[in-house]
JSON list of C-alpha atoms in Angstrom, two decimals:
[
{"chain": "A", "resi": 6, "resn": "MET", "atom": "CA", "xyz": [22.93, 75.23, -4.79]},
{"chain": "A", "resi": 7, "resn": "ARG", "atom": "CA", "xyz": [20.20, 75.27, -1.86]},
{"chain": "A", "resi": 8, "resn": "ILE", "atom": "CA", "xyz": [22.12, 76.31, 1.66]},
{"chain": "A", "resi": 9, "resn": "ARG", "atom": "CA", "xyz": [20.19, 76.93, 4.50]},
{"chain": "A", "resi": 10, "resn": "SER", "atom": "CA", "xyz": [22.16, 78.42, 7.90]},
{"chain": "A", "resi": 11, "resn": "THR", "atom": "CA", "xyz": [21.59, 76.75, 10.81]},
{"chain": "A", "resi": 12, "resn": "ARG", "atom": "CA", "xyz": [20.80, 79.23, 12.92]},
{"chain": "A", "resi": 13, "resn": "ASN", "atom": "CA", "xyz": [17.15, 78.26, 12.04]},
{"chain": "A", "resi": 14, "resn": "ARG", "atom": "CA", "xyz": [17.16, 75.26, 13.64]},
{"chain": "A", "resi": 15, "resn": "THR", "atom": "CA", "xyz": [19.59, 76.54, 16.73]},
{"chain": "A", "resi": 16, "resn": "ALA", "atom": "CA", "xyz": [16.27, 79.18, 17.17]},
{"chain": "A", "resi": 17, "resn": "VAL", "atom": "CA", "xyz": [13.41, 76.65, 16.84]},
{"chain": "A", "resi": 18, "resn": "ALA", "atom": "CA", "xyz": [15.28, 74.40, 19.95]},
{"chain": "A", "resi": 19, "resn": "VAL", "atom": "CA", "xyz": [16.03, 76.78, 21.91]},
{"chain": "A", "resi": 20, "resn": "LEU", "atom": "CA", "xyz": [12.45, 77.75, 22.17]},
{"chain": "A", "resi": 21, "resn": "CYS", "atom": "CA", "xyz": [11.17, 74.43, 22.67]},
{"chain": "A", "resi": 22, "resn": "ALA", "atom": "CA", "xyz": [14.29, 74.18, 25.69]},
{"chain": "A", "resi": 23, "resn": "ALA", "atom": "CA", "xyz": [12.58, 77.40, 26.63]},
{"chain": "A", "resi": 24, "resn": "GLY", "atom": "CA", "xyz": [8.86, 76.38, 27.14]},
{"chain": "A", "resi": 25, "resn": "PHE", "atom": "CA", "xyz": [7.67, 78.68, 24.42]},
{"chain": "A", "resi": 26, "resn": "ALA", "atom": "CA", "xyz": [3.78, 77.77, 23.82]},
{"chain": "A", "resi": 27, "resn": "LEU", "atom": "CA", "xyz": [5.17, 75.14, 21.22]},
{"chain": "A", "resi": 28, "resn": "VAL", "atom": "CA", "xyz": [3.82, 71.38, 21.85]},
{"chain": "A", "resi": 29, "resn": "ALA", "atom": "CA", "xyz": [5.83, 68.88, 21.31]},
{"chain": "A", "resi": 30, "resn": "THR", "atom": "CA", "xyz": [5.13, 67.71, 18.03]},
{"chain": "A", "resi": 31, "resn": "GLY", "atom": "CA", "xyz": [5.14, 71.19, 16.58]},
{"chain": "A", "resi": 32, "resn": "CYS", "atom": "CA", "xyz": [8.75, 71.56, 17.60]},
{"chain": "A", "resi": 33, "resn": "ASN", "atom": "CA", "xyz": [9.94, 68.24, 16.07]},
{"chain": "A", "resi": 34, "resn": "ASP", "atom": "CA", "xyz": [7.73, 69.01, 13.57]},
{"chain": "A", "resi": 35, "resn": "ASN", "atom": "CA", "xyz": [9.53, 72.21, 12.91]},
{"chain": "A", "resi": 36, "resn": "LEU", "atom": "CA", "xyz": [13.10, 70.67, 13.29]},
{"chain": "A", "resi": 37, "resn": "ALA", "atom": "CA", "xyz": [12.40, 67.38, 11.21]},
{"chain": "A", "resi": 38, "resn": "GLN", "atom": "CA", "xyz": [11.36, 69.83, 8.63]},
{"chain": "A", "resi": 39, "resn": "ASP", "atom": "CA", "xyz": [14.49, 72.13, 9.10]},
{"chain": "A", "resi": 40, "resn": "GLY", "atom": "CA", "xyz": [16.26, 68.56, 8.33]},
{"chain": "A", "resi": 41, "resn": "GLY", "atom": "CA", "xyz": [16.20, 67.04, 12.10]},
{"chain": "A", "resi": 42, "resn": "SER", "atom": "CA", "xyz": [16.13, 63.66, 12.58]},
{"chain": "A", "resi": 43, "resn": "GLU", "atom": "CA", "xyz": [14.35, 64.13, 16.01]},
{"chain": "A", "resi": 44, "resn": "THR", "atom": "CA", "xyz": [10.82, 61.92, 14.92]},
{"chain": "A", "resi": 45, "resn": "PRO", "atom": "CA", "xyz": [12.19, 59.93, 11.41]},
{"chain": "A", "resi": 46, "resn": "SER", "atom": "CA", "xyz": [8.83, 59.17, 9.22]},
{"chain": "A", "resi": 47, "resn": "LYS", "atom": "CA", "xyz": [7.68, 55.72, 9.55]},
{"chain": "A", "resi": 48, "resn": "ALA", "atom": "CA", "xyz": [6.52, 54.12, 6.18]},
{"chain": "A", "resi": 49, "resn": "PRO", "atom": "CA", "xyz": [3.05, 53.16, 5.72]},
{"chain": "A", "resi": 50, "resn": "LYS", "atom": "CA", "xyz": [2.30, 49.66, 5.81]},
{"chain": "A", "resi": 51, "resn": "LYS", "atom": "CA", "xyz": [2.10, 47.85, 1.99]},
{"chain": "A", "resi": 52, "resn": "PRO", "atom": "CA", "xyz": [-1.85, 46.13, 1.64]},
{"chain": "A", "resi": 53, "resn": "SER", "atom": "CA", "xyz": [-1.04, 42.14, 1.32]},
{"chain": "A", "resi": 54, "resn": "ALA", "atom": "CA", "xyz": [-2.01, 41.01, -1.99]},
{"chain": "A", "resi": 55, "resn": "SER", "atom": "CA", "xyz": [-5.77, 39.22, -1.02]},
{"chain": "A", "resi": 56, "resn": "ALA", "atom": "CA", "xyz": [-6.48, 42.49, 0.45]},
{"chain": "A", "resi": 57, "resn": "SER", "atom": "CA", "xyz": [-5.16, 44.57, -2.57]},
{"chain": "A", "resi": 58, "resn": "LYS", "atom": "CA", "xyz": [-6.91, 42.41, -5.07]},
{"chain": "A", "resi": 59, "resn": "ALA", "atom": "CA", "xyz": [-10.14, 44.46, -6.56]},
{"chain": "A", "resi": 60, "resn": "VAL", "atom": "CA", "xyz": [-13.44, 41.87, -6.58]},
{"chain": "A", "resi": 61, "resn": "ASP", "atom": "CA", "xyz": [-14.12, 39.72, -9.55]},
{"chain": "A", "resi": 62, "resn": "SER", "atom": "CA", "xyz": [-10.48, 41.12, -11.35]},
{"chain": "A", "resi": 63, "resn": "ASP", "atom": "CA", "xyz": [-9.65, 37.47, -11.53]},
{"chain": "A", "resi": 64, "resn": "ALA", "atom": "CA", "xyz": [-13.12, 36.21, -13.44]},
{"chain": "A", "resi": 65, "resn": "GLY", "atom": "CA", "xyz": [-11.94, 34.38, -16.76]},
{"chain": "A", "resi": 66, "resn": "LYS", "atom": "CA", "xyz": [-8.34, 33.96, -15.13]},
{"chain": "A", "resi": 67, "resn": "THR", "atom": "CA", "xyz": [-6.82, 30.62, -14.30]},
{"chain": "A", "resi": 68, "resn": "LEU", "atom": "CA", "xyz": [-5.26, 31.12, -10.84]},
{"chain": "A", "resi": 69, "resn": "ALA", "atom": "CA", "xyz": [-3.07, 28.24, -8.95]},
{"chain": "A", "resi": 70, "resn": "LEU", "atom": "CA", "xyz": [-4.94, 25.57, -6.92]},
{"chain": "A", "resi": 71, "resn": "GLY", "atom": "CA", "xyz": [-5.38, 27.08, -3.63]},
{"chain": "A", "resi": 72, "resn": "GLU", "atom": "CA", "xyz": [-5.15, 30.60, -4.87]},
{"chain": "A", "resi": 73, "resn": "THR", "atom": "CA", "xyz": [-7.70, 32.52, -3.57]},
{"chain": "A", "resi": 74, "resn": "THR", "atom": "CA", "xyz": [-9.95, 35.41, -5.08]},
{"chain": "A", "resi": 75, "resn": "PRO", "atom": "CA", "xyz": [-12.42, 37.80, -3.98]},
{"chain": "A", "resi": 76, "resn": "ILE", "atom": "CA", "xyz": [-15.14, 37.91, -6.32]},
{"chain": "A", "resi": 77, "resn": "THR", "atom": "CA", "xyz": [-19.34, 38.72, -6.08]},
{"chain": "A", "resi": 78, "resn": "TYR", "atom": "CA", "xyz": [-21.72, 35.91, -5.73]},
{"chain": "A", "resi": 79, "resn": "LYS", "atom": "CA", "xyz": [-24.93, 37.15, -6.95]},
{"chain": "A", "resi": 80, "resn": "ARG", "atom": "CA", "xyz": [-28.39, 34.81, -7.22]},
{"chain": "A", "resi": 81, "resn": "SER", "atom": "CA", "xyz": [-31.41, 35.87, -7.99]},
{"chain": "A", "resi": 82, "resn": "ASP", "atom": "CA", "xyz": [-31.84, 38.42, -4.63]},
{"chain": "A", "resi": 83, "resn": "LYS", "atom": "CA", "xyz": [-29.33, 36.73, -3.24]},
{"chain": "A", "resi": 84, "resn": "THR", "atom": "CA", "xyz": [-25.93, 39.06, -3.43]},
{"chain": "A", "resi": 85, "resn": "GLY", "atom": "CA", "xyz": [-22.47, 39.18, -1.36]},
{"chain": "A", "resi": 86, "resn": "THR", "atom": "CA", "xyz": [-19.06, 39.29, -1.66]},
{"chain": "A", "resi": 87, "resn": "LEU", "atom": "CA", "xyz": [-16.55, 35.70, -1.30]},
{"chain": "A", "resi": 88, "resn": "ARG", "atom": "CA", "xyz": [-13.12, 35.70, -0.84]},
{"chain": "A", "resi": 89, "resn": "ILE", "atom": "CA", "xyz": [-13.03, 31.45, -2.43]},
{"chain": "A", "resi": 90, "resn": "ALA", "atom": "CA", "xyz": [-10.37, 28.90, -3.41]},
{"chain": "A", "resi": 91, "resn": "ALA", "atom": "CA", "xyz": [-9.92, 25.61, -5.06]},
{"chain": "A", "resi": 92, "resn": "LYS", "atom": "CA", "xyz": [-8.32, 24.61, -2.12]},
{"chain": "A", "resi": 93, "resn": "SER", "atom": "CA", "xyz": [-7.69, 20.07, -3.95]},
{"chain": "A", "resi": 94, "resn": "VAL", "atom": "CA", "xyz": [-9.08, 18.08, -6.66]},
{"chain": "A", "resi": 95, "resn": "VAL", "atom": "CA", "xyz": [-8.83, 14.36, -5.58]},
{"chain": "A", "resi": 96, "resn": "LYS", "atom": "CA", "xyz": [-9.35, 11.08, -6.86]},
{"chain": "A", "resi": 97, "resn": "GLY", "atom": "CA", "xyz": [-12.12, 8.81, -5.70]},
{"chain": "A", "resi": 98, "resn": "ALA", "atom": "CA", "xyz": [-13.54, 4.93, -6.12]},
{"chain": "A", "resi": 99, "resn": "GLN", "atom": "CA", "xyz": [-17.04, 4.04, -6.64]},
{"chain": "A", "resi": 100, "resn": "SER", "atom": "CA", "xyz": [-17.34, 2.23, -3.31]},
{"chain": "A", "resi": 101, "resn": "ASP", "atom": "CA", "xyz": [-16.69, 5.49, -1.94]},
{"chain": "A", "resi": 102, "resn": "LEU", "atom": "CA", "xyz": [-20.18, 6.19, -3.51]},
{"chain": "A", "resi": 103, "resn": "ASP", "atom": "CA", "xyz": [-22.15, 3.28, -1.66]},
{"chain": "A", "resi": 104, "resn": "LYS", "atom": "CA", "xyz": [-25.05, 5.13, 0.28]},
{"chain": "A", "resi": 105, "resn": "VAL", "atom": "CA", "xyz": [-25.37, 7.46, -3.07]},
{"chain": "A", "resi": 106, "resn": "ALA", "atom": "CA", "xyz": [-27.99, 6.19, -5.70]},
{"chain": "A", "resi": 107, "resn": "LEU", "atom": "CA", "xyz": [-26.72, 6.41, -9.26]},
{"chain": "A", "resi": 108, "resn": "LYS", "atom": "CA", "xyz": [-27.82, 5.53, -12.28]},
{"chain": "A", "resi": 109, "resn": "ALA", "atom": "CA", "xyz": [-26.34, 2.05, -13.89]},
{"chain": "A", "resi": 110, "resn": "GLU", "atom": "CA", "xyz": [-23.97, 4.21, -16.23]},
{"chain": "A", "resi": 111, "resn": "GLU", "atom": "CA", "xyz": [-22.49, 6.93, -13.82]},
{"chain": "A", "resi": 112, "resn": "ARG", "atom": "CA", "xyz": [-21.31, 3.22, -11.85]},
{"chain": "A", "resi": 113, "resn": "LYS", "atom": "CA", "xyz": [-18.94, 3.10, -14.59]},
{"chain": "A", "resi": 114, "resn": "LEU", "atom": "CA", "xyz": [-17.69, 6.75, -14.43]},
{"chain": "A", "resi": 115, "resn": "GLN", "atom": "CA", "xyz": [-14.37, 8.08, -12.12]},
{"chain": "A", "resi": 116, "resn": "PRO", "atom": "CA", "xyz": [-15.24, 10.12, -9.24]},
{"chain": "A", "resi": 117, "resn": "TYR", "atom": "CA", "xyz": [-13.05, 13.20, -8.12]},
{"chain": "A", "resi": 118, "resn": "TYR", "atom": "CA", "xyz": [-13.63, 15.18, -5.21]},
{"chain": "A", "resi": 119, "resn": "VAL", "atom": "CA", "xyz": [-13.25, 18.90, -5.15]},
{"chain": "A", "resi": 120, "resn": "THR", "atom": "CA", "xyz": [-13.08, 21.28, -2.06]},
{"chain": "A", "resi": 121, "resn": "MET", "atom": "CA", "xyz": [-13.33, 24.53, -2.10]},
{"chain": "A", "resi": 122, "resn": "SER", "atom": "CA", "xyz": [-12.54, 27.04, 0.65]},
{"chain": "A", "resi": 123, "resn": "PHE", "atom": "CA", "xyz": [-15.45, 30.03, 0.75]},
{"chain": "A", "resi": 124, "resn": "GLU", "atom": "CA", "xyz": [-15.34, 33.31, 3.70]},
{"chain": "A", "resi": 125, "resn": "ASN", "atom": "CA", "xyz": [-18.19, 36.23, 3.59]},
{"chain": "A", "resi": 126, "resn": "ILE", "atom": "CA", "xyz": [-15.69, 39.21, 2.90]},
{"chain": "A", "resi": 127, "resn": "GLY", "atom": "CA", "xyz": [-18.54, 41.52, 2.24]},
{"chain": "A", "resi": 128, "resn": "LYS", "atom": "CA", "xyz": [-21.65, 43.73, 4.42]},
{"chain": "A", "resi": 129, "resn": "ASN", "atom": "CA", "xyz": [-24.33, 40.87, 3.30]},
{"chain": "A", "resi": 130, "resn": "SER", "atom": "CA", "xyz": [-25.79, 38.10, 4.91]},
{"chain": "A", "resi": 131, "resn": "ILE", "atom": "CA", "xyz": [-26.41, 35.26, 2.44]},
{"chain": "A", "resi": 132, "resn": "LYS", "atom": "CA", "xyz": [-29.26, 32.82, 3.10]},
{"chain": "A", "resi": 133, "resn": "TYR", "atom": "CA", "xyz": [-29.62, 29.78, 1.52]},
{"chain": "A", "resi": 134, "resn": "PRO", "atom": "CA", "xyz": [-26.66, 30.43, -0.51]},
{"chain": "A", "resi": 135, "resn": "PHE", "atom": "CA", "xyz": [-25.84, 27.43, -1.85]},
{"chain": "A", "resi": 136, "resn": "LEU", "atom": "CA", "xyz": [-22.02, 27.58, -2.08]},
{"chain": "A", "resi": 137, "resn": "SER", "atom": "CA", "xyz": [-20.47, 25.24, -3.72]},
{"chain": "A", "resi": 138, "resn": "SER", "atom": "CA", "xyz": [-23.65, 24.97, -7.04]},
{"chain": "A", "resi": 139, "resn": "PRO", "atom": "CA", "xyz": [-21.38, 27.46, -9.29]},
{"chain": "A", "resi": 140, "resn": "THR", "atom": "CA", "xyz": [-18.25, 24.77, -8.77]},
{"chain": "A", "resi": 141, "resn": "ASN", "atom": "CA", "xyz": [-17.81, 23.36, -11.90]},
{"chain": "A", "resi": 142, "resn": "LEU", "atom": "CA", "xyz": [-14.90, 20.33, -13.05]},
{"chain": "A", "resi": 143, "resn": "ARG", "atom": "CA", "xyz": [-13.51, 19.84, -16.94]},
{"chain": "A", "resi": 144, "resn": "ASP", "atom": "CA", "xyz": [-11.57, 17.38, -17.96]},
{"chain": "A", "resi": 145, "resn": "SER", "atom": "CA", "xyz": [-8.83, 17.46, -20.17]},
{"chain": "A", "resi": 146, "resn": "ARG", "atom": "CA", "xyz": [-10.99, 16.99, -23.55]},
{"chain": "A", "resi": 147, "resn": "GLY", "atom": "CA", "xyz": [-12.82, 20.61, -21.76]},
{"chain": "A", "resi": 148, "resn": "GLU", "atom": "CA", "xyz": [-15.76, 18.72, -20.97]},
{"chain": "A", "resi": 149, "resn": "ASP", "atom": "CA", "xyz": [-17.44, 19.37, -18.05]},
{"chain": "A", "resi": 150, "resn": "GLY", "atom": "CA", "xyz": [-17.81, 16.94, -15.47]},
{"chain": "A", "resi": 151, "resn": "LYS", "atom": "CA", "xyz": [-21.21, 15.81, -14.37]},
{"chain": "A", "resi": 152, "resn": "SER", "atom": "CA", "xyz": [-21.49, 17.14, -10.73]},
{"chain": "A", "resi": 153, "resn": "LEU", "atom": "CA", "xyz": [-23.58, 14.79, -8.12]},
{"chain": "A", "resi": 154, "resn": "ILE", "atom": "CA", "xyz": [-26.25, 16.37, -5.59]},
{"chain": "A", "resi": 155, "resn": "THR", "atom": "CA", "xyz": [-24.88, 14.82, -2.36]},
{"chain": "A", "resi": 156, "resn": "LEU", "atom": "CA", "xyz": [-25.97, 15.39, 1.22]},
{"chain": "A", "resi": 157, "resn": "ASP", "atom": "CA", "xyz": [-23.32, 15.79, 4.22]},
{"chain": "A", "resi": 158, "resn": "GLY", "atom": "CA", "xyz": [-22.32, 12.05, 5.46]},
{"chain": "A", "resi": 159, "resn": "ASP", "atom": "CA", "xyz": [-23.05, 10.49, 1.87]},
{"chain": "A", "resi": 160, "resn": "VAL", "atom": "CA", "xyz": [-19.70, 10.11, 1.13]},
{"chain": "A", "resi": 161, "resn": "ALA", "atom": "CA", "xyz": [-17.11, 10.21, 3.82]},
{"chain": "A", "resi": 162, "resn": "LYS", "atom": "CA", "xyz": [-14.31, 11.50, 1.35]},
{"chain": "A", "resi": 163, "resn": "CYS", "atom": "CA", "xyz": [-16.30, 14.40, 0.31]},
{"chain": "A", "resi": 164, "resn": "PRO", "atom": "CA", "xyz": [-17.64, 16.28, 3.32]},
{"chain": "A", "resi": 165, "resn": "GLY", "atom": "CA", "xyz": [-19.42, 19.70, 3.56]},
{"chain": "A", "resi": 166, "resn": "GLU", "atom": "CA", "xyz": [-22.94, 20.65, 3.76]},
{"chain": "A", "resi": 167, "resn": "ASP", "atom": "CA", "xyz": [-23.86, 24.51, 2.39]},
{"chain": "A", "resi": 168, "resn": "PRO", "atom": "CA", "xyz": [-24.71, 26.65, 6.14]},
{"chain": "A", "resi": 169, "resn": "ASP", "atom": "CA", "xyz": [-28.53, 28.05, 6.13]},
{"chain": "A", "resi": 170, "resn": "ASP", "atom": "CA", "xyz": [-27.19, 31.52, 6.80]},
{"chain": "A", "resi": 171, "resn": "PHE", "atom": "CA", "xyz": [-24.46, 32.86, 5.45]},
{"chain": "A", "resi": 172, "resn": "ASN", "atom": "CA", "xyz": [-22.97, 36.07, 7.29]},
{"chain": "A", "resi": 173, "resn": "LYS", "atom": "CA", "xyz": [-20.36, 38.25, 7.41]},
{"chain": "A", "resi": 174, "resn": "GLY", "atom": "CA", "xyz": [-17.23, 37.24, 8.19]},
{"chain": "A", "resi": 175, "resn": "ASN", "atom": "CA", "xyz": [-18.54, 33.35, 8.25]},
{"chain": "A", "resi": 176, "resn": "THR", "atom": "CA", "xyz": [-15.89, 30.94, 6.44]},
{"chain": "A", "resi": 177, "resn": "ALA", "atom": "CA", "xyz": [-17.01, 27.60, 5.12]},
{"chain": "A", "resi": 178, "resn": "THR", "atom": "CA", "xyz": [-15.17, 24.47, 3.73]},
{"chain": "A", "resi": 179, "resn": "LEU", "atom": "CA", "xyz": [-17.05, 22.38, 1.50]},
{"chain": "A", "resi": 180, "resn": "CYS", "atom": "CA", "xyz": [-16.60, 19.84, -1.49]},
{"chain": "A", "resi": 181, "resn": "LYS", "atom": "CA", "xyz": [-18.33, 18.54, -4.13]},
{"chain": "A", "resi": 182, "resn": "VAL", "atom": "CA", "xyz": [-18.74, 14.93, -6.48]},
{"chain": "A", "resi": 183, "resn": "PHE", "atom": "CA", "xyz": [-17.98, 14.95, -9.74]},
{"chain": "A", "resi": 184, "resn": "LEU", "atom": "CA", "xyz": [-17.92, 11.85, -12.16]},
{"chain": "A", "resi": 185, "resn": "LEU", "atom": "CA", "xyz": [-15.18, 11.82, -14.92]},
{"chain": "A", "resi": 186, "resn": "PRO", "atom": "CA", "xyz": [-15.35, 9.66, -18.03]},
{"chain": "A", "resi": 187, "resn": "SER", "atom": "CA", "xyz": [-13.64, 6.85, -17.41]},
{"chain": "A", "resi": 188, "resn": "GLY", "atom": "CA", "xyz": [-9.36, 7.29, -18.86]},
{"chain": "A", "resi": 189, "resn": "GLU", "atom": "CA", "xyz": [-9.89, 11.46, -18.32]},
{"chain": "A", "resi": 190, "resn": "THR", "atom": "CA", "xyz": [-8.58, 13.71, -15.87]},
{"chain": "A", "resi": 191, "resn": "PRO", "atom": "CA", "xyz": [-8.94, 16.71, -14.16]},
{"chain": "A", "resi": 192, "resn": "SER", "atom": "CA", "xyz": [-7.72, 19.83, -15.93]},
{"chain": "A", "resi": 193, "resn": "VAL", "atom": "CA", "xyz": [-9.93, 22.83, -14.38]},
{"chain": "A", "resi": 194, "resn": "VAL", "atom": "CA", "xyz": [-12.27, 23.65, -11.61]},
{"chain": "A", "resi": 195, "resn": "SER", "atom": "CA", "xyz": [-14.63, 26.87, -11.90]},
{"chain": "A", "resi": 196, "resn": "TYR", "atom": "CA", "xyz": [-16.81, 29.16, -9.88]},
{"chain": "A", "resi": 197, "resn": "THR", "atom": "CA", "xyz": [-19.26, 30.85, -11.53]},
{"chain": "A", "resi": 198, "resn": "GLY", "atom": "CA", "xyz": [-20.35, 33.64, -8.93]},
{"chain": "A", "resi": 199, "resn": "ASP", "atom": "CA", "xyz": [-22.19, 36.10, -11.07]},
{"chain": "A", "resi": 200, "resn": "PHE", "atom": "CA", "xyz": [-23.50, 34.67, -14.38]},
{"chain": "A", "resi": 201, "resn": "ASP", "atom": "CA", "xyz": [-23.28, 38.42, -15.68]},
{"chain": "A", "resi": 202, "resn": "LYS", "atom": "CA", "xyz": [-18.89, 37.56, -15.46]},
{"chain": "A", "resi": 203, "resn": "GLU", "atom": "CA", "xyz": [-16.79, 35.04, -16.53]},
{"chain": "A", "resi": 204, "resn": "PRO", "atom": "CA", "xyz": [-15.96, 32.04, -14.26]},
{"chain": "A", "resi": 205, "resn": "VAL", "atom": "CA", "xyz": [-12.49, 32.25, -12.19]},
{"chain": "A", "resi": 206, "resn": "PHE", "atom": "CA", "xyz": [-10.54, 29.14, -12.90]},
{"chain": "A", "resi": 207, "resn": "TRP", "atom": "CA", "xyz": [-8.12, 26.70, -11.36]},
{"chain": "A", "resi": 208, "resn": "LYS", "atom": "CA", "xyz": [-5.49, 24.56, -12.81]},
{"chain": "A", "resi": 209, "resn": "VAL", "atom": "CA", "xyz": [-5.73, 20.96, -11.15]},
{"chain": "A", "resi": 210, "resn": "GLY", "atom": "CA", "xyz": [-2.33, 19.32, -11.32]},
{"chain": "A", "resi": 211, "resn": "GLU", "atom": "CA", "xyz": [-0.85, 15.95, -12.23]},
{"chain": "A", "resi": 212, "resn": "ASN", "atom": "CA", "xyz": [-3.09, 13.48, -9.87]}
]
């Protein structure tokens, strides 16, 4: 059994009180090391789950709708690090698309609106990033929906237009229109930030 005399602690305390050349922190350290409780140590703060998650660690995984994840964004000379999430998938109506030029067969399809959130958490600014382009929606068969290119204001229930510049710390919320065959329901949203890595998926609940 380890036995330690209290005389060492007493001596240190006396030296400190007598004004010897010991700074306060030195005295406290000595007392603490000898079993004193004058300077209780603070437990280090634990990083949040989102902060500690490694970039692209969710590639190939299926997340809950609304869950954020950090990804690498890479398109030709455009590279950066984003935190993204599929926020919602909402069923629309053909009447919402009156301002959109659609083919006759597209008028028979069911529109769905996928809203994504983006944050630039990297060091690089991204010019003309086309943030919503890598978004995709699959139906219950696993087939990809048909995406529409719309301008901000074309579909009032699905607003959002890609920024020209997406700088460090910038955020954006963008909506994209998809058409699914009548009778089919959405199953997952996917986002391919970097073609060298697998997409990230978000499970869509019942609509």
